[in-house]
């Protein structure tokens, strides 16, 4: 018995054409229209084009694998598919490979060791003390104040938005261990943790102090951090004066910071809004935007010629220092920013030269709270002879 065909020949031909078109569409998109770069989303370098110099045997052995790696990283619609998968996982299941998905749209950075599991043993604390004391002594011999500043991670300021089961901040974080150890061993190093200042600022402001989809504090949180730093230094450097909160107006704008959302693969339309501070009475020469741009070639020196009578500063920083710059500009006559991750060459030698040539009143070293468990090497920056070391931690 011959059964009738399930599809009309025209229907079968149409399905075959659709199937072939579906297979060809990614290649056509990649070949003729390009696709979005997903390297930021995946936090890795994508595979390069499979160029293989050499003879036929080399190409036969290596070309297929390298072509497969390249095409797998660049086929058409890849970015859209990755984003769709990320949205389904985050919005539908509350999980992500690269982020901790919190409540009410908050994202937190996944860390290793996991959240709240970091700690410092006695050897690590002793190494930290030696590192800090070496810096303090070298700078003090040249009349420069040394301040080690630690901004808090947002999970210690906004733990209530963590997912259920994430736990709570322990009574003593690594930075607290370090501060306690320095006191117990009678160290004179000045360490300033900004966590309590940011917690207090929460009660003074109705707007959040950190970006919901980024690891960093926003310009409002950075204001309170800068004010705490200036007020902490003022007893020893009386010329310093922090600007009051009333000097700045607040507006709500779309956040431009979303590093966790990018690493999780979330599209930009999910970006939240957040506060932005702007001087109510601008000073002459005020820049229209943050004076330490994102892609700057460090070191960057920001000068304020209208306040040439104010002290100078040198700052060893990370990305948390960028939004501090507009506020420091009104308290210092000049700040030289050094960021090892975006500098080439001998960073310590350049900082040593800046200290000797610029004669700053203060050297500020800023390191985000989650990096305190990464113990620095003991031979960096300035040794007792004034020689620069060969690398930063």
mmCIF file of C-alpha atoms in Angstrom:
data_model
loop_
_atom_site.group_PDB
_atom_site.id
_atom_site.type_symbol
_atom_site.label_atom_id
_atom_site.label_comp_id
_atom_site.label_asym_id
_atom_site.label_seq_id
_atom_site.Cartn_x
_atom_site.Cartn_y
_atom_site.Cartn_z
ATOM 1 C CA UNK A 1 0.000 0.000 0.000
ATOM 2 C CA UNK A 2 1.432 3.300 -1.073
ATOM 3 C CA UNK A 3 0.723 6.094 1.415
ATOM 4 C CA UNK A 4 0.095 9.588 0.075
ATOM 5 C CA UNK A 5 2.937 12.065 0.738
ATOM 6 C CA UNK A 6 2.613 14.143 3.918
ATOM 7 C CA UNK A 7 3.665 17.290 2.090
ATOM 8 C CA UNK A 8 2.876 18.635 -1.295
ATOM 9 C CA UNK A 9 6.047 18.806 -3.419
ATOM 10 C CA UNK A 10 5.900 22.600 -3.338
ATOM 11 C CA UNK A 11 5.566 22.561 0.432
ATOM 12 C CA UNK A 12 8.505 20.183 0.755
ATOM 13 C CA UNK A 13 10.603 22.380 -1.526
ATOM 14 C CA UNK A 14 9.712 25.472 0.516
ATOM 15 C CA UNK A 15 10.685 23.731 3.771
ATOM 16 C CA UNK A 16 13.988 22.631 2.248
ATOM 17 C CA UNK A 17 14.707 26.170 1.104
ATOM 18 C CA UNK A 18 13.879 27.536 4.566
ATOM 19 C CA UNK A 19 16.162 24.958 6.176
ATOM 20 C CA UNK A 20 19.030 25.851 3.841
ATOM 21 C CA UNK A 21 18.407 29.569 4.398
ATOM 22 C CA UNK A 22 18.556 29.032 8.157
ATOM 23 C CA UNK A 23 21.897 27.273 7.840
ATOM 24 C CA UNK A 24 23.274 29.948 5.515
ATOM 25 C CA UNK A 25 21.977 32.998 7.401
ATOM 26 C CA UNK A 26 24.743 33.136 10.063
ATOM 27 C CA UNK A 27 27.445 32.871 7.395
ATOM 28 C CA UNK A 28 25.813 35.546 5.190
ATOM 29 C CA UNK A 29 25.411 37.850 8.213
ATOM 30 C CA UNK A 30 29.023 37.374 9.261
ATOM 31 C CA UNK A 31 30.472 37.605 5.758
ATOM 32 C CA UNK A 32 28.576 40.598 4.385
ATOM 33 C CA UNK A 33 27.119 42.508 7.346
ATOM 34 C CA UNK A 34 29.469 41.791 10.258
ATOM 35 C CA UNK A 35 28.397 41.192 13.833
ATOM 36 C CA UNK A 36 28.822 42.876 17.183
ATOM 37 C CA UNK A 37 32.059 42.293 19.069
ATOM 38 C CA UNK A 38 31.284 40.175 22.119
ATOM 39 C CA UNK A 39 34.758 40.303 23.707
ATOM 40 C CA UNK A 40 33.592 42.771 26.388
ATOM 41 C CA UNK A 41 30.568 40.625 27.111
ATOM 42 C CA UNK A 42 32.633 37.450 27.500
ATOM 43 C CA UNK A 43 35.662 39.135 29.117
ATOM 44 C CA UNK A 44 38.123 37.340 26.822
ATOM 45 C CA UNK A 45 39.901 37.815 23.526
ATOM 46 C CA UNK A 46 38.017 36.331 20.586
ATOM 47 C CA UNK A 47 39.827 33.941 18.250
ATOM 48 C CA UNK A 48 41.731 35.745 15.425
ATOM 49 C CA UNK A 49 41.307 34.952 11.702
ATOM 50 C CA UNK A 50 42.954 31.620 10.813
ATOM 51 C CA UNK A 51 46.007 32.923 8.950
ATOM 52 C CA UNK A 52 48.595 30.138 8.732
ATOM 53 C CA UNK A 53 51.989 30.707 7.128
ATOM 54 C CA UNK A 54 53.847 27.587 6.113
ATOM 55 C CA UNK A 55 53.475 24.651 3.814
ATOM 56 C CA UNK A 56 50.546 22.497 2.842
ATOM 57 C CA UNK A 57 51.083 19.989 5.676
ATOM 58 C CA UNK A 58 50.997 22.731 8.319
ATOM 59 C CA UNK A 59 47.801 24.138 6.898
ATOM 60 C CA UNK A 60 46.152 20.720 6.785
ATOM 61 C CA UNK A 61 47.109 20.054 10.410
ATOM 62 C CA UNK A 62 46.155 23.382 11.945
ATOM 63 C CA UNK A 63 43.793 25.284 9.658
ATOM 64 C CA UNK A 64 40.573 23.332 10.418
ATOM 65 C CA UNK A 65 40.855 23.790 14.176
ATOM 66 C CA UNK A 66 41.757 27.464 13.943
ATOM 67 C CA UNK A 67 39.026 28.139 11.410
ATOM 68 C CA UNK A 68 36.513 26.427 13.676
ATOM 69 C CA UNK A 69 37.631 28.547 16.666
ATOM 70 C CA UNK A 70 37.458 31.762 14.634
ATOM 71 C CA UNK A 71 34.086 31.010 13.067
ATOM 72 C CA UNK A 72 32.669 29.890 16.424
ATOM 73 C CA UNK A 73 33.592 33.312 17.842
ATOM 74 C CA UNK A 74 32.336 35.364 14.882
ATOM 75 C CA UNK A 75 29.391 33.667 13.169
ATOM 76 C CA UNK A 76 26.422 35.862 12.350
ATOM 77 C CA UNK A 77 23.783 36.603 15.003
ATOM 78 C CA UNK A 78 26.153 35.307 17.692
ATOM 79 C CA UNK A 79 25.841 38.448 19.840
ATOM 80 C CA UNK A 80 22.038 38.409 19.600
ATOM 81 C CA UNK A 81 21.926 34.731 20.541
ATOM 82 C CA UNK A 82 24.282 35.239 23.486
ATOM 83 C CA UNK A 83 22.251 38.194 24.742
ATOM 84 C CA UNK A 84 18.989 36.306 24.354
ATOM 85 C CA UNK A 85 20.393 33.388 26.321
ATOM 86 C CA UNK A 86 21.723 35.740 29.022
ATOM 87 C CA UNK A 87 18.356 37.501 29.384
ATOM 88 C CA UNK A 88 16.522 34.171 29.654
ATOM 89 C CA UNK A 89 18.902 32.957 32.367
ATOM 90 C CA UNK A 90 18.898 36.209 34.355
ATOM 91 C CA UNK A 91 15.249 37.212 34.005
ATOM 92 C CA UNK A 92 13.771 33.731 33.892
ATOM 93 C CA UNK A 93 15.937 31.779 36.303
ATOM 94 C CA UNK A 94 17.878 34.433 38.254
ATOM 95 C CA UNK A 95 21.275 32.953 37.410
ATOM 96 C CA UNK A 96 24.324 34.002 35.415
ATOM 97 C CA UNK A 97 27.733 32.532 34.687
ATOM 98 C CA UNK A 98 29.515 35.837 35.393
ATOM 99 C CA UNK A 99 27.333 37.680 37.906
ATOM 100 C CA UNK A 100 25.401 37.270 41.131
ATOM 101 C CA UNK A 101 21.809 38.155 40.262
ATOM 102 C CA UNK A 102 20.318 40.123 43.125
ATOM 103 C CA UNK A 103 16.913 41.549 43.881
ATOM 104 C CA UNK A 104 15.223 44.504 42.141
ATOM 105 C CA UNK A 105 17.651 44.514 39.210
ATOM 106 C CA UNK A 106 20.877 44.568 41.269
ATOM 107 C CA UNK A 107 23.894 42.659 39.969
ATOM 108 C CA UNK A 108 26.986 41.772 41.987
ATOM 109 C CA UNK A 109 30.416 40.615 40.913
ATOM 110 C CA UNK A 110 31.220 36.918 41.195
ATOM 111 C CA UNK A 111 34.511 36.488 43.020
ATOM 112 C CA UNK A 112 36.982 33.726 43.778
ATOM 113 C CA UNK A 113 37.057 33.021 46.722
ATOM 114 C CA UNK A 114 33.258 33.432 46.793
ATOM 115 C CA UNK A 115 31.493 36.363 48.392
ATOM 116 C CA UNK A 116 32.404 36.942 52.069
ATOM 117 C CA UNK A 117 34.849 33.989 52.139
ATOM 118 C CA UNK A 118 38.051 36.026 51.905
ATOM 119 C CA UNK A 119 40.424 36.252 54.844
ATOM 120 C CA UNK A 120 44.029 37.164 55.703
ATOM 121 C CA UNK A 121 46.316 34.900 57.726
ATOM 122 C CA UNK A 122 49.125 36.126 59.963
ATOM 123 C CA UNK A 123 51.769 35.926 57.229
ATOM 124 C CA UNK A 124 49.617 37.945 54.821
ATOM 125 C CA UNK A 125 49.020 40.598 57.467
ATOM 126 C CA UNK A 126 52.757 40.836 58.166
ATOM 127 C CA UNK A 127 53.473 41.186 54.440
ATOM 128 C CA UNK A 128 50.893 43.962 54.149
ATOM 129 C CA UNK A 129 52.444 45.795 57.091
ATOM 130 C CA UNK A 130 55.939 45.605 55.577
ATOM 131 C CA UNK A 131 54.619 46.901 52.248
ATOM 132 C CA UNK A 132 52.789 49.842 53.807
ATOM 133 C CA UNK A 133 55.561 50.735 56.253
ATOM 134 C CA UNK A 134 58.140 50.855 53.458
ATOM 135 C CA UNK A 135 56.022 53.348 51.545
ATOM 136 C CA UNK A 136 55.274 55.479 54.596
ATOM 137 C CA UNK A 137 58.921 55.699 55.643
ATOM 138 C CA UNK A 138 60.238 56.627 52.189
ATOM 139 C CA UNK A 139 57.597 59.311 51.723
ATOM 140 C CA UNK A 140 57.892 60.675 55.267
ATOM 141 C CA UNK A 141 61.646 61.164 54.763
ATOM 142 C CA UNK A 142 60.712 63.542 51.922
ATOM 143 C CA UNK A 143 58.004 65.382 53.840
ATOM 144 C CA UNK A 144 55.118 63.647 52.064
ATOM 145 C CA UNK A 145 52.064 62.334 53.900
ATOM 146 C CA UNK A 146 51.074 58.754 52.965
ATOM 147 C CA UNK A 147 47.433 57.665 53.063
ATOM 148 C CA UNK A 148 46.171 54.207 52.118
ATOM 149 C CA UNK A 149 42.477 54.406 51.145
ATOM 150 C CA UNK A 150 40.065 51.487 50.707
ATOM 151 C CA UNK A 151 36.662 52.083 49.050
ATOM 152 C CA UNK A 152 34.065 49.418 49.901
ATOM 153 C CA UNK A 153 32.532 46.900 47.539
ATOM 154 C CA UNK A 154 28.833 47.458 47.067
ATOM 155 C CA UNK A 155 27.753 44.154 48.634
ATOM 156 C CA UNK A 156 28.935 45.524 51.990
ATOM 157 C CA UNK A 157 26.937 48.740 51.470
ATOM 158 C CA UNK A 158 23.817 47.184 49.897
ATOM 159 C CA UNK A 159 23.718 43.573 51.180
ATOM 160 C CA UNK A 160 19.905 43.579 51.317
ATOM 161 C CA UNK A 161 19.686 43.270 47.528
ATOM 162 C CA UNK A 162 21.778 40.098 47.402
ATOM 163 C CA UNK A 163 19.866 36.937 46.525
ATOM 164 C CA UNK A 164 18.476 34.804 49.314
ATOM 165 C CA UNK A 165 21.124 32.496 50.679
ATOM 166 C CA UNK A 166 24.046 34.758 49.761
ATOM 167 C CA UNK A 167 24.772 35.418 53.409
ATOM 168 C CA UNK A 168 25.657 38.638 55.189
ATOM 169 C CA UNK A 169 28.960 40.507 55.558
ATOM 170 C CA UNK A 170 31.056 38.977 58.359
ATOM 171 C CA UNK A 171 31.864 40.991 61.452
ATOM 172 C CA UNK A 172 35.458 41.412 60.234
ATOM 173 C CA UNK A 173 36.390 41.754 56.568
ATOM 174 C CA UNK A 174 40.026 41.552 55.353
ATOM 175 C CA UNK A 175 40.376 45.345 55.535
ATOM 176 C CA UNK A 176 39.178 45.231 59.150
ATOM 177 C CA UNK A 177 41.715 42.505 59.887
ATOM 178 C CA UNK A 178 44.454 44.690 58.415
ATOM 179 C CA UNK A 179 43.438 47.805 60.369
ATOM 180 C CA UNK A 180 43.256 45.810 63.618
ATOM 181 C CA UNK A 181 46.638 44.167 62.986
ATOM 182 C CA UNK A 182 48.326 47.502 62.306
ATOM 183 C CA UNK A 183 46.966 48.879 65.577
ATOM 184 C CA UNK A 184 47.987 45.790 67.542
ATOM 185 C CA UNK A 185 51.519 45.968 66.147
ATOM 186 C CA UNK A 186 51.748 49.741 66.792
ATOM 187 C CA UNK A 187 52.163 50.692 63.136
ATOM 188 C CA UNK A 188 51.985 54.372 62.215
ATOM 189 C CA UNK A 189 50.623 53.736 58.703
ATOM 190 C CA UNK A 190 47.459 55.738 58.049
ATOM 191 C CA UNK A 191 44.772 53.431 56.583
ATOM 192 C CA UNK A 192 41.334 54.833 55.820
ATOM 193 C CA UNK A 193 38.447 52.453 55.138
ATOM 194 C CA UNK A 194 35.540 54.316 53.541
ATOM 195 C CA UNK A 195 32.890 51.726 54.366
ATOM 196 C CA UNK A 196 31.443 53.501 57.400
ATOM 197 C CA UNK A 197 31.321 56.820 55.527
ATOM 198 C CA UNK A 198 29.340 55.211 52.691
ATOM 199 C CA UNK A 199 26.978 53.470 55.114
ATOM 200 C CA UNK A 200 26.327 56.813 56.821
ATOM 201 C CA UNK A 201 25.761 58.469 53.449
ATOM 202 C CA UNK A 202 22.960 55.971 52.752
ATOM 203 C CA UNK A 203 20.901 57.548 55.512
ATOM 204 C CA UNK A 204 21.569 61.066 54.210
ATOM 205 C CA UNK A 205 20.576 60.406 50.598
ATOM 206 C CA UNK A 206 17.426 59.092 48.967
ATOM 207 C CA UNK A 207 19.384 58.013 45.878
ATOM 208 C CA UNK A 208 21.680 54.999 45.680
ATOM 209 C CA UNK A 209 25.452 55.401 45.915
ATOM 210 C CA UNK A 210 26.463 52.544 43.588
ATOM 211 C CA UNK A 211 25.507 51.532 40.064
ATOM 212 C CA UNK A 212 23.008 48.681 40.111
ATOM 213 C CA UNK A 213 24.628 46.883 37.159
ATOM 214 C CA UNK A 214 28.275 47.801 37.797
ATOM 215 C CA UNK A 215 30.898 47.173 40.473
ATOM 216 C CA UNK A 216 31.659 50.882 41.013
ATOM 217 C CA UNK A 217 30.220 53.653 43.108
ATOM 218 C CA UNK A 218 28.504 56.425 41.156
ATOM 219 C CA UNK A 219 29.293 60.132 41.353
ATOM 220 C CA UNK A 220 27.145 60.489 44.472
ATOM 221 C CA UNK A 221 28.952 57.696 46.281
ATOM 222 C CA UNK A 222 32.300 59.060 45.111
ATOM 223 C CA UNK A 223 31.407 62.492 46.515
ATOM 224 C CA UNK A 224 31.066 61.079 50.024
ATOM 225 C CA UNK A 225 34.269 59.089 49.556
ATOM 226 C CA UNK A 226 36.179 62.192 48.476
ATOM 227 C CA UNK A 227 34.765 64.219 51.357
ATOM 228 C CA UNK A 228 35.859 61.586 53.873
ATOM 229 C CA UNK A 229 39.376 61.538 52.387
ATOM 230 C CA UNK A 230 39.730 65.334 52.461
ATOM 231 C CA UNK A 231 38.321 65.638 55.996
ATOM 232 C CA UNK A 232 40.661 62.869 57.149
ATOM 233 C CA UNK A 233 43.692 64.691 55.728
ATOM 234 C CA UNK A 234 42.669 68.206 56.813
ATOM 235 C CA UNK A 235 44.031 68.038 60.414
ATOM 236 C CA UNK A 236 47.550 67.448 59.013
ATOM 237 C CA UNK A 237 47.117 69.551 55.861
ATOM 238 C CA UNK A 238 44.972 72.502 56.995
ATOM 239 C CA UNK A 239 44.793 74.069 53.518
ATOM 240 C CA UNK A 240 42.535 71.202 52.388
ATOM 241 C CA UNK A 241 38.803 71.803 52.515
ATOM 242 C CA UNK A 242 36.069 69.528 51.220
ATOM 243 C CA UNK A 243 33.189 71.042 49.278
ATOM 244 C CA UNK A 244 29.801 70.709 51.016
ATOM 245 C CA UNK A 245 27.027 68.589 49.550
ATOM 246 C CA UNK A 246 24.971 71.782 49.084
ATOM 247 C CA UNK A 247 27.483 72.929 46.420
ATOM 248 C CA UNK A 248 26.220 70.247 44.034
ATOM 249 C CA UNK A 249 22.908 69.733 42.325
ATOM 250 C CA UNK A 250 21.626 66.236 41.603
ATOM 251 C CA UNK A 251 20.037 64.973 38.410
ATOM 252 C CA UNK A 252 18.947 61.451 37.449
ATOM 253 C CA UNK A 253 20.472 60.160 34.218
ATOM 254 C CA UNK A 254 20.851 56.821 32.461
ATOM 255 C CA UNK A 255 23.781 54.954 33.960
ATOM 256 C CA UNK A 256 26.827 54.693 31.724
ATOM 257 C CA UNK A 257 28.505 52.100 33.939
ATOM 258 C CA UNK A 258 27.499 48.444 33.542
ATOM 259 C CA UNK A 259 30.566 46.234 33.666
ATOM 260 C CA UNK A 260 28.755 43.372 35.435
ATOM 261 C CA UNK A 261 25.832 43.565 32.996
ATOM 262 C CA UNK A 262 28.294 43.503 30.090
ATOM 263 C CA UNK A 263 30.121 40.460 31.440
ATOM 264 C CA UNK A 264 26.752 38.743 32.013
ATOM 265 C CA UNK A 265 25.803 39.453 28.378
ATOM 266 C CA UNK A 266 22.778 41.626 29.131
ATOM 267 C CA UNK A 267 21.687 44.138 26.458
ATOM 268 C CA UNK A 268 21.901 47.866 27.021
ATOM 269 C CA UNK A 269 18.138 48.431 27.155
ATOM 270 C CA UNK A 270 18.164 46.972 30.669
ATOM 271 C CA UNK A 271 20.411 49.764 31.968
ATOM 272 C CA UNK A 272 18.994 51.545 35.012
ATOM 273 C CA UNK A 273 18.992 55.244 35.908
ATOM 274 C CA UNK A 274 21.102 56.780 38.637
ATOM 275 C CA UNK A 275 22.193 60.062 40.254
ATOM 276 C CA UNK A 276 24.751 62.475 38.835
ATOM 277 C CA UNK A 277 26.203 65.501 40.673
ATOM 278 C CA UNK A 278 27.093 68.775 39.011
ATOM 279 C CA UNK A 279 28.385 71.969 40.662
ATOM 280 C CA UNK A 280 25.600 74.475 41.240
ATOM 281 C CA UNK A 281 28.064 77.330 40.700
ATOM 282 C CA UNK A 282 30.694 76.157 38.188
ATOM 283 C CA UNK A 283 34.215 77.463 38.604
ATOM 284 C CA UNK A 284 36.228 78.941 35.773
ATOM 285 C CA UNK A 285 37.820 76.156 33.820
ATOM 286 C CA UNK A 286 35.483 73.419 35.106
ATOM 287 C CA UNK A 287 35.568 70.588 32.551
ATOM 288 C CA UNK A 288 32.254 69.559 30.991
ATOM 289 C CA UNK A 289 32.865 65.931 31.976
ATOM 290 C CA UNK A 290 35.013 63.763 34.202
ATOM 291 C CA UNK A 291 38.605 65.008 33.812
ATOM 292 C CA UNK A 292 40.088 61.503 33.953
ATOM 293 C CA UNK A 293 38.642 59.916 30.790
ATOM 294 C CA UNK A 294 38.005 56.209 30.517
ATOM 295 C CA UNK A 295 40.657 55.523 27.911
ATOM 296 C CA UNK A 296 43.312 57.912 29.163
ATOM 297 C CA UNK A 297 47.002 57.245 28.730
ATOM 298 C CA UNK A 298 48.206 57.270 32.316
ATOM 299 C CA UNK A 299 49.725 59.007 34.137
ATOM 300 C CA UNK A 300 47.164 61.810 33.989
ATOM 301 C CA UNK A 301 47.815 65.099 35.758
ATOM 302 C CA UNK A 302 44.808 67.310 36.494
ATOM 303 C CA UNK A 303 45.655 70.897 37.442
ATOM 304 C CA UNK A 304 43.448 73.661 38.790
ATOM 305 C CA UNK A 305 45.136 76.999 38.020
ATOM 306 C CA UNK A 306 42.431 78.929 39.905
ATOM 307 C CA UNK A 307 43.561 77.251 43.143
ATOM 308 C CA UNK A 308 47.335 77.294 42.762
ATOM 309 C CA UNK A 309 47.682 77.956 46.501
ATOM 310 C CA UNK A 310 46.228 74.548 47.397
ATOM 311 C CA UNK A 311 48.370 71.442 48.074
ATOM 312 C CA UNK A 312 49.399 68.929 45.429
ATOM 313 C CA UNK A 313 48.795 65.181 45.469
ATOM 314 C CA UNK A 314 50.059 62.042 43.749
ATOM 315 C CA UNK A 315 47.627 59.141 43.575
ATOM 316 C CA UNK A 316 48.153 55.448 42.840
ATOM 317 C CA UNK A 317 44.674 54.378 41.840
ATOM 318 C CA UNK A 318 42.291 51.953 40.202
ATOM 319 C CA UNK A 319 38.972 52.519 38.437
ATOM 320 C CA UNK A 320 37.260 53.656 41.665
ATOM 321 C CA UNK A 321 39.344 56.839 41.547
ATOM 322 C CA UNK A 322 37.896 58.117 38.267
ATOM 323 C CA UNK A 323 34.761 59.679 39.797
ATOM 324 C CA UNK A 324 36.835 61.136 42.656
ATOM 325 C CA UNK A 325 38.673 63.412 40.224
ATOM 326 C CA UNK A 326 36.051 66.208 39.873
ATOM 327 C CA UNK A 327 35.904 66.630 43.657
ATOM 328 C CA UNK A 328 39.664 66.432 44.199
ATOM 329 C CA UNK A 329 40.057 69.102 41.537
ATOM 330 C CA UNK A 330 38.386 71.575 43.911
ATOM 331 C CA UNK A 331 40.518 70.603 46.911
ATOM 332 C CA UNK A 332 43.976 70.244 45.353
ATOM 333 C CA UNK A 333 45.870 72.479 42.971
ATOM 334 C CA UNK A 334 47.139 69.415 41.109
ATOM 335 C CA UNK A 335 46.690 65.640 41.252
ATOM 336 C CA UNK A 336 48.843 63.185 39.287
ATOM 337 C CA UNK A 337 47.004 59.871 38.762
ATOM 338 C CA UNK A 338 48.930 56.638 38.186
ATOM 339 C CA UNK A 339 47.011 53.507 37.234
ATOM 340 C CA UNK A 340 49.276 50.452 36.734
ATOM 341 C CA UNK A 341 46.709 48.530 34.665
ATOM 342 C CA UNK A 342 46.708 51.240 31.987
ATOM 343 C CA UNK A 343 50.391 52.179 32.048
ATOM 344 C CA UNK A 344 53.449 50.825 30.329
ATOM 345 C CA UNK A 345 57.015 50.808 31.581
ATOM 346 C CA UNK A 346 58.278 51.187 35.123
ATOM 347 C CA UNK A 347 55.299 52.670 36.988
ATOM 348 C CA UNK A 348 57.128 52.960 40.291
ATOM 349 C CA UNK A 349 60.009 54.882 38.747
ATOM 350 C CA UNK A 350 57.565 57.374 37.250
ATOM 351 C CA UNK A 351 55.793 57.791 40.579
ATOM 352 C CA UNK A 352 59.095 58.236 42.388
ATOM 353 C CA UNK A 353 60.089 60.943 39.914
ATOM 354 C CA UNK A 354 56.706 62.642 40.335
ATOM 355 C CA UNK A 355 57.129 62.734 44.111
ATOM 356 C CA UNK A 356 60.652 64.153 43.868
ATOM 357 C CA UNK A 357 59.795 66.717 41.173
ATOM 358 C CA UNK A 358 56.293 67.796 42.204
ATOM 359 C CA UNK A 359 56.843 67.717 45.992
ATOM 360 C CA UNK A 360 53.221 66.820 46.791
ATOM 361 C CA UNK A 361 51.755 67.250 50.246
ATOM 362 C CA UNK A 362 50.216 63.771 50.136
ATOM 363 C CA UNK A 363 50.608 60.463 48.334
ATOM 364 C CA UNK A 364 47.265 58.622 48.239
ATOM 365 C CA UNK A 365 47.168 54.924 47.409
ATOM 366 C CA UNK A 366 43.657 53.672 46.677
ATOM 367 C CA UNK A 367 42.755 49.992 46.459
ATOM 368 C CA UNK A 368 39.253 48.556 46.277
ATOM 369 C CA UNK A 369 38.223 46.434 49.245
ATOM 370 C CA UNK A 370 38.018 43.114 47.369
ATOM 371 C CA UNK A 371 41.710 43.340 46.393
ATOM 372 C CA UNK A 372 42.984 43.474 49.974
ATOM 373 C CA UNK A 373 43.380 39.660 50.086
ATOM 374 C CA UNK A 374 45.851 39.995 47.172
ATOM 375 C CA UNK A 375 49.044 40.518 49.160
ATOM 376 C CA UNK A 376 51.510 42.868 47.413
ATOM 377 C CA UNK A 377 55.169 42.101 46.978
ATOM 378 C CA UNK A 378 57.506 43.635 49.506
ATOM 379 C CA UNK A 379 59.995 45.162 47.048
ATOM 380 C CA UNK A 380 57.780 47.536 45.103
ATOM 381 C CA UNK A 381 57.667 51.307 44.764
ATOM 382 C CA UNK A 382 60.464 52.941 46.786
ATOM 383 C CA UNK A 383 63.240 51.202 48.689
ATOM 384 C CA UNK A 384 65.321 52.729 51.466
ATOM 385 C CA UNK A 385 67.818 54.039 48.905
ATOM 386 C CA UNK A 386 65.177 55.787 46.792
ATOM 387 C CA UNK A 387 65.315 53.223 44.014
ATOM 388 C CA UNK A 388 62.119 52.220 42.241
ATOM 389 C CA UNK A 389 60.989 48.612 42.245
ATOM 390 C CA UNK A 390 60.292 46.522 39.187
ATOM 391 C CA UNK A 391 56.538 45.885 39.293
ATOM 392 C CA UNK A 392 53.245 46.374 41.049
ATOM 393 C CA UNK A 393 51.082 43.626 42.514
#
